């Protein structure tokens, strides 16, 4: 008779005999996270630049985007793409929904980081560029954005951490990601304890190094008196 | 070369420039002095439309500056040196000097670098071409900024308090470079408190107070017999 302890040794043995599923879930989570991160950086860069434009039209477009994606739960956005778009005839794979859904959602947050980064650049940089005759686009491209990348790296990395954790919403639409794999193993084997602990550990393995890097890099920037972009934490 | 005609500037309710009229001839060296808040910085910043006048006209080489053509006019005619240097911290000294000529004046990289080295020689910083601005002292940074303003070879250079942010011991090295420039055929408009510099290079000194030009004259005039009580009072304070 096996022990009924939820963390009994035999439960762990059983879990690792079935590790393949969890392993491929981990791989899927990793792939979705990388692609969604790439998408969120592209979207965020565009939104961030639009939101600091002089003209009100691009500014409003950026504002509306950010407010919509930040103020509706990610889960509803995912459901909308999974069920809503499907009813409208656009059937996307769970993988695509993961990348696009999480990417667009975090694009709004990255946009806010980029915006704060652009606004944190000293006014003198814009003035020097203008006094040489650089137009707005050239000023952004040659002067502002290259400097900004360094100072927004810490908040951007925090976004990456949040994004990785948020890919776990895919479990709800059977996204074959880490959370889903762990959960389906757990409910079929009743080895809930080890399954969730392992999943948590794997998320931690992805996120902890990034979070540590972010903290260390920010300390370094502060020590060098560089510009530190502080983003109020409004997340999750 | 530069003409300000009935220029007024408001910041909100604050009337910072009151009917400024000023003409600067080609190659002329103008020094603007005055207490802080007198509008002298705003005046030079109107000359490249870093501040757009609330009313009045600004002409550069006969062309009226407008919101539409300002970038083009600035690109072709004027450069500026700032109190805070405003070098680009992510670029080396050489890149700071060449980015404008390469991207705006469409010079080749080689040509832009040759020009850059020529002006680095003038400011005495050739050996710093490959370093980043943050490794330089304030005086060196400002000399690089002056070299940058020279690299696009424009007819006008505007100086907005170029030595005010410097340690006292580095002020002179920057002034020496500016004195050297004064022998070139460049129109210079300099906002400064350095009366020694004014005496040495200025064709005309302009004294501003409370948004108006109170007195214009040669440096000798200012040192020997300024007309206005206000001018005397100000000069006695800064010459002390």
PDB file of N, CA, C and O in Angstrom, chain A residues 82-128:
ATOM      1  N   UNK A  82      -9.567  32.796 -28.764  1.00  0.00           N
ATOM      2  CA  UNK A  82      -9.791  31.349 -28.902  1.00  0.00           C
ATOM      3  C   UNK A  82     -11.223  31.052 -29.364  1.00  0.00           C
ATOM      4  O   UNK A  82     -11.430  30.309 -30.320  1.00  0.00           O
ATOM      5  N   UNK A  83     -12.195  31.692 -28.694  1.00  0.00           N
ATOM      6  CA  UNK A  83     -13.594  31.432 -29.038  1.00  0.00           C
ATOM      7  C   UNK A  83     -14.179  32.496 -29.947  1.00  0.00           C
ATOM      8  O   UNK A  83     -14.814  32.178 -30.952  1.00  0.00           O
ATOM      9  N   UNK A  84     -13.969  33.752 -29.601  1.00  0.00           N
ATOM     10  CA  UNK A  84     -14.572  34.865 -30.343  1.00  0.00           C
ATOM     11  C   UNK A  84     -14.127  34.875 -31.794  1.00  0.00           C
ATOM     12  O   UNK A  84     -14.945  34.847 -32.720  1.00  0.00           O
ATOM     13  N   UNK A  85     -12.822  34.874 -31.996  1.00  0.00           N
ATOM     14  CA  UNK A  85     -12.307  34.923 -33.367  1.00  0.00           C
ATOM     15  C   UNK A  85     -12.683  33.655 -34.129  1.00  0.00           C
ATOM     16  O   UNK A  85     -12.949  33.691 -35.330  1.00  0.00           O
ATOM     17  N   UNK A  86     -12.725  32.527 -33.417  1.00  0.00           N
ATOM     18  CA  UNK A  86     -13.080  31.277 -34.076  1.00  0.00           C
ATOM     19  C   UNK A  86     -14.502  31.355 -34.619  1.00  0.00           C
ATOM     20  O   UNK A  86     -14.788  30.897 -35.730  1.00  0.00           O
ATOM     21  N   UNK A  87     -15.403  31.960 -33.822  1.00  0.00           N
ATOM     22  CA  UNK A  87     -16.788  32.102 -34.298  1.00  0.00           C
ATOM     23  C   UNK A  87     -16.869  33.027 -35.490  1.00  0.00           C
ATOM     24  O   UNK A  87     -17.751  32.896 -36.333  1.00  0.00           O
ATOM     25  N   UNK A  88     -15.945  33.983 -35.556  1.00  0.00           N
ATOM     26  CA  UNK A  88     -15.913  34.885 -36.707  1.00  0.00           C
ATOM     27  C   UNK A  88     -15.178  34.234 -37.877  1.00  0.00           C
ATOM     28  O   UNK A  88     -14.941  34.868 -38.903  1.00  0.00           O
ATOM     29  N   UNK A  89     -14.792  32.984 -37.722  1.00  0.00           N
ATOM     30  CA  UNK A  89     -14.187  32.255 -38.826  1.00  0.00           C
ATOM     31  C   UNK A  89     -12.675  32.239 -38.823  1.00  0.00           C
ATOM     32  O   UNK A  89     -12.049  31.647 -39.705  1.00  0.00           O
ATOM     33  N   UNK A  90     -12.054  32.921 -37.831  1.00  0.00           N
ATOM     34  CA  UNK A  90     -10.602  32.953 -37.790  1.00  0.00           C
ATOM     35  C   UNK A  90     -10.124  31.985 -36.718  1.00  0.00           C
ATOM     36  O   UNK A  90     -10.157  32.277 -35.530  1.00  0.00           O
ATOM     37  N   UNK A  91      -9.739  30.805 -37.148  1.00  0.00           N
ATOM     38  CA  UNK A  91      -9.311  29.793 -36.179  1.00  0.00           C
ATOM     39  C   UNK A  91      -7.789  29.805 -36.083  1.00  0.00           C
ATOM     40  O   UNK A  91      -7.089  29.554 -37.066  1.00  0.00           O
ATOM     41  N   UNK A  92      -7.306  30.139 -34.896  1.00  0.00           N
ATOM     42  CA  UNK A  92      -5.863  30.185 -34.674  1.00  0.00           C
ATOM     43  C   UNK A  92      -5.465  29.010 -33.795  1.00  0.00           C
ATOM     44  O   UNK A  92      -6.229  28.576 -32.932  1.00  0.00           O
ATOM     45  N   UNK A  93      -4.257  28.509 -34.026  1.00  0.00           N
ATOM     46  CA  UNK A  93      -3.785  27.422 -33.167  1.00  0.00           C
ATOM     47  C   UNK A  93      -3.523  27.962 -31.766  1.00  0.00           C
ATOM     48  O   UNK A  93      -3.323  29.165 -31.578  1.00  0.00           O
ATOM     49  N   UNK A  94      -3.499  27.063 -30.784  1.00  0.00           N
ATOM     50  CA  UNK A  94      -3.234  27.495 -29.410  1.00  0.00           C
ATOM     51  C   UNK A  94      -1.858  28.158 -29.325  1.00  0.00           C
ATOM     52  O   UNK A  94      -1.665  29.122 -28.583  1.00  0.00           O
ATOM     53  N   UNK A  95      -0.939  27.626 -30.094  1.00  0.00           N
ATOM     54  CA  UNK A  95       0.420  28.188 -30.085  1.00  0.00           C
ATOM     55  C   UNK A  95       0.397  29.644 -30.555  1.00  0.00           C
ATOM     56  O   UNK A  95       0.959  30.539 -29.922  1.00  0.00           O
ATOM     57  N   UNK A  96      -0.287  29.860 -31.693  1.00  0.00           N
ATOM     58  CA  UNK A  96      -0.377  31.221 -32.236  1.00  0.00           C
ATOM     59  C   UNK A  96      -1.064  32.152 -31.250  1.00  0.00           C
ATOM     60  O   UNK A  96      -0.627  33.289 -31.026  1.00  0.00           O
ATOM     61  N   UNK A  97      -2.148  31.661 -30.641  1.00  0.00           N
ATOM     62  CA  UNK A  97      -2.868  32.490 -29.680  1.00  0.00           C
ATOM     63  C   UNK A  97      -1.950  32.852 -28.512  1.00  0.00           C
ATOM     64  O   UNK A  97      -1.946  33.987 -28.035  1.00  0.00           O
ATOM     65  N   UNK A  98      -1.150  31.883 -28.103  1.00  0.00           N
ATOM     66  CA  UNK A  98      -0.206  32.160 -27.018  1.00  0.00           C
ATOM     67  C   UNK A  98       0.741  33.283 -27.390  1.00  0.00           C
ATOM     68  O   UNK A  98       0.898  34.260 -26.652  1.00  0.00           O
ATOM     69  N   UNK A  99       1.368  33.157 -28.559  1.00  0.00           N
ATOM     70  CA  UNK A  99       2.346  34.155 -28.983  1.00  0.00           C
ATOM     71  C   UNK A  99       1.682  35.515 -29.181  1.00  0.00           C
ATOM     72  O   UNK A  99       2.128  36.534 -28.627  1.00  0.00           O
ATOM     73  N   UNK A 100       0.583  35.529 -29.959  1.00  0.00           N
ATOM     74  CA  UNK A 100      -0.046  36.804 -30.295  1.00  0.00           C
ATOM     75  C   UNK A 100      -0.742  37.410 -29.076  1.00  0.00           C
ATOM     76  O   UNK A 100      -0.579  38.599 -28.778  1.00  0.00           O
ATOM     77  N   UNK A 101      -1.486  36.584 -28.343  1.00  0.00           N
ATOM     78  CA  UNK A 101      -2.235  37.092 -27.194  1.00  0.00           C
ATOM     79  C   UNK A 101      -1.317  37.663 -26.126  1.00  0.00           C
ATOM     80  O   UNK A 101      -1.466  38.822 -25.715  1.00  0.00           O
ATOM     81  N   UNK A 102      -0.351  36.868 -25.705  1.00  0.00           N
ATOM     82  CA  UNK A 102       0.567  37.328 -24.661  1.00  0.00           C
ATOM     83  C   UNK A 102       1.443  38.464 -25.205  1.00  0.00           C
ATOM     84  O   UNK A 102       1.726  39.442 -24.501  1.00  0.00           O
ATOM     85  N   UNK A 103       1.842  38.356 -26.477  1.00  0.00           N
ATOM     86  CA  UNK A 103       2.697  39.386 -27.077  1.00  0.00           C
ATOM     87  C   UNK A 103       2.009  40.738 -27.146  1.00  0.00           C
ATOM     88  O   UNK A 103       2.578  41.759 -26.768  1.00  0.00           O
ATOM     89  N   UNK A 104       0.752  40.761 -27.607  1.00  0.00           N
ATOM     90  CA  UNK A 104       0.035  42.035 -27.718  1.00  0.00           C
ATOM     91  C   UNK A 104      -0.231  42.626 -26.335  1.00  0.00           C
ATOM     92  O   UNK A 104      -0.105  43.830 -26.122  1.00  0.00           O
ATOM     93  N   UNK A 105      -0.598  41.734 -25.395  1.00  0.00           N
ATOM     94  CA  UNK A 105      -0.878  42.197 -24.035  1.00  0.00           C
ATOM     95  C   UNK A 105       0.360  42.860 -23.420  1.00  0.00           C
ATOM     96  O   UNK A 105       0.303  43.983 -22.924  1.00  0.00           O
ATOM     97  N   UNK A 106       1.496  42.173 -23.513  1.00  0.00           N
ATOM     98  CA  UNK A 106       2.698  42.750 -22.916  1.00  0.00           C
ATOM     99  C   UNK A 106       3.265  43.882 -23.754  1.00  0.00           C
ATOM    100  O   UNK A 106       4.007  44.718 -23.241  1.00  0.00           O
ATOM    101  N   UNK A 107       2.892  43.928 -25.032  1.00  0.00           N
ATOM    102  CA  UNK A 107       3.289  45.064 -25.873  1.00  0.00           C
ATOM    103  C   UNK A 107       2.832  46.374 -25.248  1.00  0.00           C
ATOM    104  O   UNK A 107       3.537  47.385 -25.297  1.00  0.00           O
ATOM    105  N   UNK A 108       1.645  46.361 -24.627  1.00  0.00           N
ATOM    106  CA  UNK A 108       1.130  47.569 -23.981  1.00  0.00           C
ATOM    107  C   UNK A 108       2.041  47.981 -22.827  1.00  0.00           C
ATOM    108  O   UNK A 108       2.353  49.166 -22.660  1.00  0.00           O
ATOM    109  N   UNK A 109       2.480  46.982 -22.043  1.00  0.00           N
ATOM    110  CA  UNK A 109       3.361  47.305 -20.903  1.00  0.00           C
ATOM    111  C   UNK A 109       4.742  47.740 -21.382  1.00  0.00           C
ATOM    112  O   UNK A 109       5.330  48.675 -20.844  1.00  0.00           O
ATOM    113  N   UNK A 110       5.260  47.027 -22.396  1.00  0.00           N
ATOM    114  CA  UNK A 110       6.558  47.421 -22.937  1.00  0.00           C
ATOM    115  C   UNK A 110       6.469  48.842 -23.498  1.00  0.00           C
ATOM    116  O   UNK A 110       7.379  49.652 -23.349  1.00  0.00           O
ATOM    117  N   UNK A 111       5.318  49.149 -24.123  1.00  0.00           N
ATOM    118  CA  UNK A 111       5.100  50.500 -24.648  1.00  0.00           C
ATOM    119  C   UNK A 111       5.234  51.550 -23.558  1.00  0.00           C
ATOM    120  O   UNK A 111       5.847  52.604 -23.765  1.00  0.00           O
ATOM    121  N   UNK A 112       4.696  51.251 -22.383  1.00  0.00           N
ATOM    122  CA  UNK A 112       4.798  52.194 -21.269  1.00  0.00           C
ATOM    123  C   UNK A 112       6.249  52.324 -20.793  1.00  0.00           C
ATOM    124  O   UNK A 112       6.684  53.400 -20.420  1.00  0.00           O
ATOM    125  N   UNK A 113       6.968  51.210 -20.828  1.00  0.00           N
ATOM    126  CA  UNK A 113       8.382  51.256 -20.440  1.00  0.00           C
ATOM    127  C   UNK A 113       9.161  52.126 -21.433  1.00  0.00           C
ATOM    128  O   UNK A 113       9.947  52.995 -21.040  1.00  0.00           O
ATOM    129  N   UNK A 114       8.911  51.897 -22.725  1.00  0.00           N
ATOM    130  CA  UNK A 114       9.613  52.668 -23.750  1.00  0.00           C
ATOM    131  C   UNK A 114       9.267  54.155 -23.621  1.00  0.00           C
ATOM    132  O   UNK A 114      10.133  55.023 -23.704  1.00  0.00           O
ATOM    133  N   UNK A 115       7.980  54.423 -23.379  1.00  0.00           N
ATOM    134  CA  UNK A 115       7.556  55.816 -23.230  1.00  0.00           C
ATOM    135  C   UNK A 115       8.299  56.471 -22.059  1.00  0.00           C
ATOM    136  O   UNK A 115       8.863  57.563 -22.196  1.00  0.00           O
ATOM    137  N   UNK A 116       8.317  55.785 -20.920  1.00  0.00           N
ATOM    138  CA  UNK A 116       9.016  56.337 -19.759  1.00  0.00           C
ATOM    139  C   UNK A 116      10.495  56.527 -20.082  1.00  0.00           C
ATOM    140  O   UNK A 116      11.118  57.506 -19.668  1.00  0.00           O
ATOM    141  N   UNK A 117      11.052  55.578 -20.840  1.00  0.00           N
ATOM    142  CA  UNK A 117      12.462  55.684 -21.215  1.00  0.00           C
ATOM    143  C   UNK A 117      12.732  56.907 -22.068  1.00  0.00           C
ATOM    144  O   UNK A 117      13.670  57.658 -21.822  1.00  0.00           O
ATOM    145  N   UNK A 118      11.876  57.117 -23.068  1.00  0.00           N
ATOM    146  CA  UNK A 118      12.066  58.274 -23.949  1.00  0.00           C
ATOM    147  C   UNK A 118      11.943  59.565 -23.141  1.00  0.00           C
ATOM    148  O   UNK A 118      12.756  60.471 -23.264  1.00  0.00           O
ATOM    149  N   UNK A 119      10.929  59.610 -22.258  1.00  0.00           N
ATOM    150  CA  UNK A 119      10.715  60.834 -21.487  1.00  0.00           C
ATOM    151  C   UNK A 119      11.827  61.068 -20.460  1.00  0.00           C
ATOM    152  O   UNK A 119      12.032  62.195 -20.023  1.00  0.00           O
ATOM    153  N   UNK A 120      12.545  59.996 -20.092  1.00  0.00           N
ATOM    154  CA  UNK A 120      13.602  60.168 -19.094  1.00  0.00           C
ATOM    155  C   UNK A 120      14.885  60.730 -19.703  1.00  0.00           C
ATOM    156  O   UNK A 120      15.797  61.111 -18.988  1.00  0.00           O
ATOM    157  N   UNK A 121      14.964  60.761 -21.026  1.00  0.00           N
ATOM    158  CA  UNK A 121      16.161  61.306 -21.658  1.00  0.00           C
ATOM    159  C   UNK A 121      16.196  62.818 -21.431  1.00  0.00           C
ATOM    160  O   UNK A 121      15.187  63.488 -21.578  1.00  0.00           O
ATOM    161  N   UNK A 122      17.373  63.344 -21.082  1.00  0.00           N
ATOM    162  CA  UNK A 122      17.443  64.781 -20.803  1.00  0.00           C
ATOM    163  C   UNK A 122      16.994  65.605 -22.003  1.00  0.00           C
ATOM    164  O   UNK A 122      17.258  65.250 -23.151  1.00  0.00           O
ATOM    165  N   UNK A 123      16.321  66.717 -21.701  1.00  0.00           N
ATOM    166  CA  UNK A 123      15.833  67.611 -22.743  1.00  0.00           C
ATOM    167  C   UNK A 123      16.993  68.100 -23.617  1.00  0.00           C
ATOM    168  O   UNK A 123      16.842  68.327 -24.820  1.00  0.00           O
ATOM    169  N   UNK A 124      18.164  68.248 -23.000  1.00  0.00           N
ATOM    170  CA  UNK A 124      19.332  68.735 -23.720  1.00  0.00           C
ATOM    171  C   UNK A 124      19.713  67.870 -24.910  1.00  0.00           C
ATOM    172  O   UNK A 124      20.268  68.364 -25.886  1.00  0.00           O
ATOM    173  N   UNK A 125      19.409  66.578 -24.831  1.00  0.00           N
ATOM    174  CA  UNK A 125      19.722  65.688 -25.963  1.00  0.00           C
ATOM    175  C   UNK A 125      18.856  66.031 -27.169  1.00  0.00           C
ATOM    176  O   UNK A 125      19.329  66.067 -28.299  1.00  0.00           O
ATOM    177  N   UNK A 126      17.568  66.276 -26.902  1.00  0.00           N
ATOM    178  CA  UNK A 126      16.675  66.687 -27.996  1.00  0.00           C
ATOM    179  C   UNK A 126      17.127  68.035 -28.561  1.00  0.00           C
ATOM    180  O   UNK A 126      17.142  68.240 -29.775  1.00  0.00           O
ATOM    181  N   UNK A 127      17.503  68.946 -27.648  1.00  0.00           N
ATOM    182  CA  UNK A 127      17.878  70.292 -28.094  1.00  0.00           C
ATOM    183  C   UNK A 127      19.157  70.263 -28.919  1.00  0.00           C
ATOM    184  O   UNK A 127      19.260  70.953 -29.935  1.00  0.00           O
ATOM    185  N   UNK A 128      20.134  69.451 -28.472  1.00  0.00           N
ATOM    186  CA  UNK A 128      21.385  69.365 -29.223  1.00  0.00           C
ATOM    187  C   UNK A 128      21.109  68.815 -30.620  1.00  0.00           C
ATOM    188  O   UNK A 128      21.614  69.336 -31.616  1.00  0.00           O
TER     189      UNK A 128
END
